[in-house]
XYZ file of C-alpha atoms in Angstrom:
444
model
C 4.600 21.805 1.327
C 2.121 23.552 3.090
C 0.983 22.800 6.710
C -1.676 21.272 5.813
C 0.213 18.622 4.024
C 1.703 18.208 6.971
C -1.224 16.886 8.744
C -2.559 14.807 6.221
C -4.478 11.769 7.777
C -4.299 8.440 5.827
C -6.478 6.418 6.440
C -6.488 4.522 9.620
C -6.171 0.864 8.375
C -7.115 -0.796 11.265
C -9.815 0.516 14.156
C -9.033 1.452 17.207
C -11.613 -0.939 18.757
C -10.557 -3.512 16.338
C -7.376 -3.701 17.084
C -7.871 -3.924 20.522
C -9.857 -6.900 20.038
C -6.798 -8.350 18.153
C -4.511 -7.682 20.881
C -6.700 -8.439 23.372
C -8.646 -11.923 22.906
C -8.215 -12.780 19.014
C -4.618 -12.803 18.588
C -2.034 -14.811 20.478
C -0.458 -13.614 23.994
C 2.717 -11.940 23.050
C 5.414 -14.491 22.528
C 8.071 -15.657 24.820
C 10.378 -14.050 22.812
C 8.501 -10.486 22.816
C 7.915 -10.408 26.706
C 11.589 -11.332 27.015
C 12.850 -9.127 24.748
C 15.774 -7.295 26.119
C 17.457 -4.040 24.819
C 21.204 -4.576 25.759
C 23.485 -3.248 23.240
C 25.865 -5.585 21.424
C 29.102 -5.394 22.825
C 30.695 -5.901 19.735
C 29.925 -5.011 15.834
C 26.120 -6.002 14.646
C 24.886 -7.713 11.074
C 20.998 -7.051 11.085
C 19.421 -8.467 7.901
C 16.161 -6.483 6.847
C 14.249 -8.081 4.108
C 11.780 -5.391 1.790
C 10.247 -4.305 -1.420
C 11.964 -1.391 -2.255
C 13.206 -0.182 -5.569
C 17.071 1.187 -4.490
C 16.911 0.172 -0.946
C 20.491 -0.837 -0.826
C 21.693 2.454 -1.597
C 19.667 3.552 1.242
C 21.246 0.945 3.485
C 25.011 1.839 2.529
C 24.102 4.748 3.024
C 23.559 3.721 6.861
C 26.656 1.380 6.638
C 28.746 4.049 6.195
C 28.012 5.910 8.746
C 27.696 3.470 10.827
C 30.780 0.668 10.750
C 29.740 -1.546 14.207
C 25.854 -1.888 12.709
C 25.491 -3.400 9.639
C 22.554 -4.042 7.418
C 22.553 -6.464 4.925
C 19.570 -5.948 2.384
C 17.366 -8.580 0.541
C 14.507 -7.985 -2.057
C 11.728 -10.470 -1.230
C 9.405 -8.447 -4.035
C 8.819 -11.655 -6.086
C 6.875 -13.456 -3.137
C 6.972 -10.933 -0.317
C 4.941 -12.962 2.274
C 5.424 -16.351 1.066
C 9.127 -15.801 1.610
C 8.577 -14.400 5.254
C 6.015 -17.350 5.970
C 8.431 -19.486 5.431
C 11.399 -17.864 7.343
C 9.129 -17.644 10.134
C 8.092 -21.369 10.126
C 12.001 -22.380 9.528
C 13.084 -19.722 12.516
C 14.685 -18.108 10.136
C 13.241 -14.712 9.897
C 15.381 -11.366 9.546
C 15.732 -8.644 12.525
C 13.082 -6.207 10.065
C 10.875 -5.992 7.572
C 9.012 -4.598 5.504
C 5.333 -5.453 6.331
C 2.306 -3.848 4.994
C -0.519 -2.346 6.949
C -3.371 -4.792 5.832
C -1.088 -7.981 6.996
C -0.079 -6.354 10.388
C -3.262 -7.898 12.117
C -2.763 -11.309 10.522
C 0.896 -12.035 11.070
C 0.284 -10.517 14.511
C -1.903 -13.658 15.152
C 0.695 -15.898 13.789
C 3.080 -14.845 16.572
C 5.289 -13.340 13.656
C 6.515 -9.756 15.716
C 8.658 -9.238 18.727
C 7.701 -6.262 20.937
C 10.287 -3.432 20.783
C 8.560 -1.685 23.765
C 11.504 -3.002 26.324
C 13.969 -0.392 24.199
C 12.889 3.007 24.968
C 13.426 4.623 21.772
C 10.783 2.648 20.468
C 7.466 3.881 22.315
C 9.554 7.264 21.869
C 9.411 7.656 18.045
C 5.594 7.937 18.562
C 5.937 11.832 17.895
C 7.876 11.558 14.828
C 4.757 9.825 12.785
C 1.591 10.876 11.993
C -0.584 9.542 14.307
C -3.113 7.642 12.471
C 0.239 5.315 10.765
C 1.113 4.965 14.486
C -2.067 3.703 16.419
C -2.398 1.180 13.550
C 1.254 -0.419 14.158
C 0.808 -0.539 17.823
C -2.647 -2.524 18.046
C -4.337 -0.678 20.650
C -2.078 -1.795 23.247
C 1.526 -0.822 25.030
C 3.589 -2.757 22.283
C 5.488 -1.777 19.147
C 6.030 -4.072 16.629
C 6.536 -2.111 13.760
C 8.012 1.218 12.557
C 5.218 3.277 9.867
C 7.691 3.848 6.848
C 5.060 5.073 4.061
C 1.434 5.295 2.950
C -0.519 5.055 -0.508
C -3.017 7.695 -1.431
C -4.323 6.890 -4.802
C -4.596 9.157 -8.230
C -5.273 8.887 -11.430
C -2.128 8.732 -13.876
C -3.222 9.974 -17.664
C -1.680 10.073 -21.026
C -2.159 13.999 -21.438
C -1.171 13.395 -24.766
C -3.351 10.953 -26.293
C -6.288 12.495 -24.292
C -5.578 15.558 -25.772
C -4.638 13.898 -29.483
C -8.450 12.121 -29.347
C -9.967 15.610 -27.669
C -10.899 13.841 -24.312
C -11.534 16.020 -21.603
C -9.426 14.032 -18.409
C -12.033 12.700 -16.475
C -12.923 13.584 -12.815
C -15.958 11.271 -11.758
C -16.335 7.515 -12.497
C -19.082 7.915 -14.834
C -17.003 10.171 -16.867
C -13.996 8.101 -16.769
C -16.584 5.362 -18.432
C -17.772 7.799 -21.161
C -14.345 8.598 -21.908
C -12.869 4.804 -22.071
C -15.528 4.427 -24.662
C -14.271 7.524 -27.095
C -10.875 6.360 -26.651
C -11.696 3.005 -27.935
C -14.028 3.878 -30.441
C -11.197 6.311 -31.675
C -8.705 3.997 -31.960
C -10.095 0.179 -31.077
C -6.580 -0.712 -30.304
C -6.635 1.187 -27.143
C -7.881 0.583 -23.848
C -8.201 2.890 -20.860
C -6.890 1.221 -18.338
C -6.467 -2.422 -17.354
C -7.800 -4.628 -14.250
C -5.012 -7.084 -12.752
C -7.834 -10.161 -10.721
C -4.776 -11.180 -9.066
C -4.634 -7.293 -7.162
C -6.625 -7.700 -4.504
C -5.012 -4.504 -2.605
C -5.884 -2.542 -5.681
C -9.018 -3.317 -5.805
C -9.431 -3.001 -2.338
C -8.508 0.612 -2.448
C -11.460 1.145 -4.973
C -13.849 -0.362 -2.341
C -12.148 2.168 0.444
C -13.162 5.223 -1.809
C -16.607 4.065 -1.683
C -16.988 3.821 1.992
C -17.369 0.237 1.166
C -16.001 -0.737 4.732
C -15.238 -3.785 4.829
C -15.233 -4.617 8.619
C -16.547 -2.976 11.534
C -16.197 -3.964 15.422
C -18.738 -3.647 17.826
C -20.661 -5.843 20.339
C -17.693 -7.739 21.152
C -17.212 -9.201 17.755
C -16.364 -8.454 14.072
C -18.916 -7.352 11.215
C -17.991 -8.512 7.739
C -19.197 -6.654 5.662
C -17.177 -7.329 2.471
C -19.925 -7.537 -0.005
C -21.893 -4.497 0.981
C -23.986 -2.564 -1.830
C -21.470 0.456 -1.360
C -18.533 -2.778 -2.699
C -20.772 -4.348 -5.088
C -21.224 -0.953 -7.025
C -17.662 -0.725 -7.526
C -17.269 -4.113 -8.739
C -20.181 -3.735 -11.074
C -18.840 -0.823 -12.225
C -15.622 -2.684 -13.621
C -18.102 -5.327 -14.492
C -19.541 -3.890 -17.016
C -16.038 -2.153 -18.288
C -14.729 -5.331 -18.337
C -17.841 -7.091 -20.595
C -17.643 -3.627 -22.815
C -13.928 -4.408 -23.847
C -12.880 -1.414 -22.065
C -10.232 -2.173 -19.943
C -7.674 -4.837 -19.959
C -7.551 -8.051 -17.805
C -4.589 -9.818 -19.444
C -1.755 -8.088 -17.510
C -0.602 -8.565 -14.120
C 0.742 -5.437 -12.814
C 4.540 -4.558 -12.852
C 4.956 -7.076 -15.313
C 7.407 -6.917 -18.486
C 3.703 -7.134 -20.419
C 1.751 -4.411 -18.492
C 4.827 -1.892 -19.153
C 5.248 -2.874 -23.051
C 1.469 -2.205 -23.485
C 2.268 1.520 -21.857
C 5.156 1.570 -23.788
C 3.316 0.906 -27.259
C 0.182 2.879 -26.375
C -1.743 0.697 -26.177
C -3.122 1.616 -22.309
C -4.394 5.178 -21.648
C -4.463 5.773 -17.763
C -2.912 4.323 -14.767
C -5.422 4.013 -11.637
C -2.155 3.846 -9.109
C -0.889 5.284 -5.784
C 1.498 7.757 -4.697
C 4.473 5.375 -4.791
C 3.640 4.314 -8.153
C 5.033 7.777 -9.925
C 8.839 5.749 -9.826
C 7.357 3.224 -12.268
C 6.650 4.920 -15.099
C 9.535 7.065 -14.262
C 12.659 4.616 -14.378
C 10.472 1.760 -16.679
C 9.216 4.549 -19.552
C 11.596 6.919 -19.876
C 11.062 7.910 -23.454
C 7.842 8.391 -22.495
C 8.650 11.842 -19.843
C 6.320 15.003 -20.859
C 3.395 12.703 -21.661
C 2.398 11.169 -18.102
C 0.078 13.639 -15.992
C -1.565 13.100 -12.306
C -4.451 14.012 -11.702
C -6.716 13.632 -8.525
C -8.953 9.507 -8.471
C -12.556 10.483 -10.402
C -14.705 10.556 -7.605
C -18.899 8.748 -7.057
C -20.673 11.873 -7.709
C -20.212 15.088 -5.909
C -18.179 13.080 -2.976
C -14.665 14.459 -2.943
C -13.768 10.878 -1.277
C -10.420 9.096 -2.339
C -8.714 5.718 -1.177
C -5.326 4.416 -0.204
C -3.499 1.695 -1.875
C -0.359 0.097 0.142
C 1.919 1.835 2.137
C 4.275 -0.239 4.728
C 5.352 -0.345 8.018
C 8.897 -2.216 8.764
C 8.208 -4.227 11.842
C 10.527 -5.995 14.275
C 10.685 -9.752 13.511
C 10.149 -12.559 15.968
C 13.482 -14.338 16.934
C 16.008 -10.713 16.266
C 18.818 -10.763 18.982
C 19.273 -7.401 18.013
C 17.118 -5.311 19.711
C 18.558 -2.580 20.437
C 20.551 -2.142 17.293
C 17.243 -2.958 15.279
C 15.270 -0.062 16.975
C 18.179 2.758 16.041
C 18.353 1.772 12.117
C 14.649 1.531 12.007
C 14.230 4.686 13.692
C 16.905 6.215 11.293
C 15.012 4.547 8.132
C 11.976 5.983 8.457
C 12.582 9.335 10.399
C 16.061 10.858 8.918
C 15.316 13.309 6.629
C 17.921 12.337 4.051
C 17.015 8.673 4.316
C 13.699 9.665 3.398
C 14.832 11.675 0.831
C 16.528 8.944 -0.753
C 13.992 6.734 -0.726
C 11.247 9.037 -2.367
C 13.536 9.253 -5.212
C 14.753 5.902 -5.544
C 11.465 4.129 -4.556
C 8.674 6.028 -4.775
C 7.893 5.967 -1.090
C 5.221 8.686 0.094
C 6.511 9.203 4.200
C 4.876 8.425 7.170
C 6.928 10.514 9.165
C 5.940 13.914 10.061
C 8.809 15.694 8.761
C 9.358 13.417 5.903
C 6.479 15.411 4.504
C 8.078 18.611 4.418
C 10.907 16.867 2.599
C 11.972 19.546 -0.243
C 10.999 17.584 -2.988
C 7.574 16.669 -2.264
C 7.195 20.653 -2.641
C 9.073 20.800 -5.997
C 8.203 20.033 -9.517
C 8.821 16.284 -10.982
C 10.509 16.601 -14.472
C 8.989 13.502 -15.928
C 5.967 14.932 -14.678
C 5.828 17.958 -16.629
C 7.292 19.581 -14.005
C 3.868 19.110 -12.196
C 3.888 19.075 -8.237
C 2.676 15.945 -8.416
C 3.056 15.613 -4.502
C -0.026 18.404 -4.296
C -2.043 15.825 -5.944
C -1.625 13.208 -3.601
C -1.665 15.511 -0.148
C -4.864 16.194 -1.744
C -6.312 12.395 -1.790
C -4.481 11.331 1.856
C -6.776 14.474 3.024
C -9.924 12.678 1.597
C -9.862 9.538 2.564
C -11.836 7.548 4.990
C -9.720 7.227 8.199
C -12.350 4.636 10.271
C -11.376 2.044 7.274
C -10.581 -0.904 9.173
C -8.635 -4.577 7.628
C -9.926 -7.339 9.408
C -7.628 -10.069 11.241
C -7.629 -12.790 8.317
C -6.797 -10.501 5.609
C -4.097 -12.719 3.834
C -6.907 -15.059 3.231
C -9.797 -12.887 2.144
C -7.006 -11.084 -0.316
C -6.173 -15.054 -1.612
C -9.985 -16.158 -1.847
C -11.062 -12.525 -3.667
C -8.260 -12.559 -6.350
C -8.936 -16.276 -6.870
C -12.834 -15.870 -7.359
C -11.795 -12.258 -9.544
C -9.638 -14.173 -12.092
C -12.822 -16.879 -12.498
C -14.510 -13.709 -13.341
C -12.712 -12.026 -15.630
C -12.187 -15.614 -17.495
C -15.930 -15.523 -17.447
C -16.759 -17.659 -14.529
C -18.947 -15.629 -12.472
C -19.303 -11.917 -12.337
C -17.122 -9.480 -9.394
C -19.992 -9.542 -7.509
C -19.632 -12.776 -6.690
C -15.982 -12.591 -5.856
C -17.087 -10.078 -3.244
C -19.702 -12.624 -1.627
C -16.616 -15.372 -1.689
C -14.055 -13.059 0.100
C -17.322 -12.584 2.389
C -17.379 -16.469 2.785
C -13.744 -16.982 3.198
C -12.829 -13.520 6.037
C -15.820 -15.822 8.268
C -14.510 -18.890 7.748
C -11.265 -18.174 8.734
C -12.010 -16.376 11.723
C -14.137 -19.204 12.870
C -11.410 -21.079 11.966
C -9.450 -19.077 14.743
C -12.404 -18.803 17.162
C -12.474 -15.110 16.356
C -15.983 -13.659 17.060
C -17.810 -12.525 13.583
C -20.734 -12.341 11.549
C -22.135 -11.034 8.462
C -22.850 -7.520 8.972
C -25.371 -5.060 6.434
């Protein structure tokens, strides 16, 4: 991997000023657990609980357990209902020691006092130098606390069935206008073929598309949040996809990652996938007989802009109530910085590392057999360099995402439009902040 790749500048998911607000006034003060956290090593053997959604993580944990008999880790996959499961555990005071938490959910969970400050352990703040700067700064909320370690990021790209495009003589699109035109050509050539699918229940994916178009959902100035979820840039994205839906060029009946989604791809009914770096293993593992038929190319752009988007990426957070902070820091550091662990996480779970050394993994510089031995991680590295690092998440993002999903589902069912969904999400953002006494106003 080139030196430029090691300087990946993926999007800052929480602007420095906004995060300072979360730490300083709009979120509660650190909990008693956080302020009284102890970093004393346990006197005997310890078993940690680590909840996550990453395929193959049990094999990574098994590697740790083999090497660390006195600090054993039990892992639980909570991909079916990640934040519902975590929320219920927090309410019942049964949260795990460590949990995977998406960057966009960190501010919201911070306001719920979900984390413990690990800075009592000197190894926690010392880990800062091991990660790409933007990822560390957004996990620290602008203060001196250490509430999570970055794990991976999600620069976006376009996955294409190159054989289908070739069969119908359609050029792989480089812009969103070309993508729409290609959608029409493919569907005209084969009425049973759609360019892609639009999952109305996937706000995180849609947020990544907004991100690409410089549609900042929030800014912070004058001691208050300015909510711009329904900005002109956001509406441009919504209107684009609304037209594709209205023209029946994309499907709206498939949930991301569902059996039905894979079946549609298996039956050659869909020609492309708008996804993130971590998605490369999904097709490899679920559609093995399509090896050699897929390519990964840059995300279509808006005109001449080379901006890209980021979808997902996660941290491993130190959860409130953990009684083994020293051991948790030790495992979390290994999990997200050790080259052997990172290589295994990339191979099994498709994680694109947030650790600086992780970006130098030999596997990221090699061709991937499933994708015609193409160097697909070069595409993701280029994508990550073209992401707006000023993009920020709001302190009540979960509420906003739920409102957006509900309204998008209604829109795809024929009630309202995706532009209406943006307005509904903006209203939800303002109400949720008002309910929590977070200063906010509608921005332009």
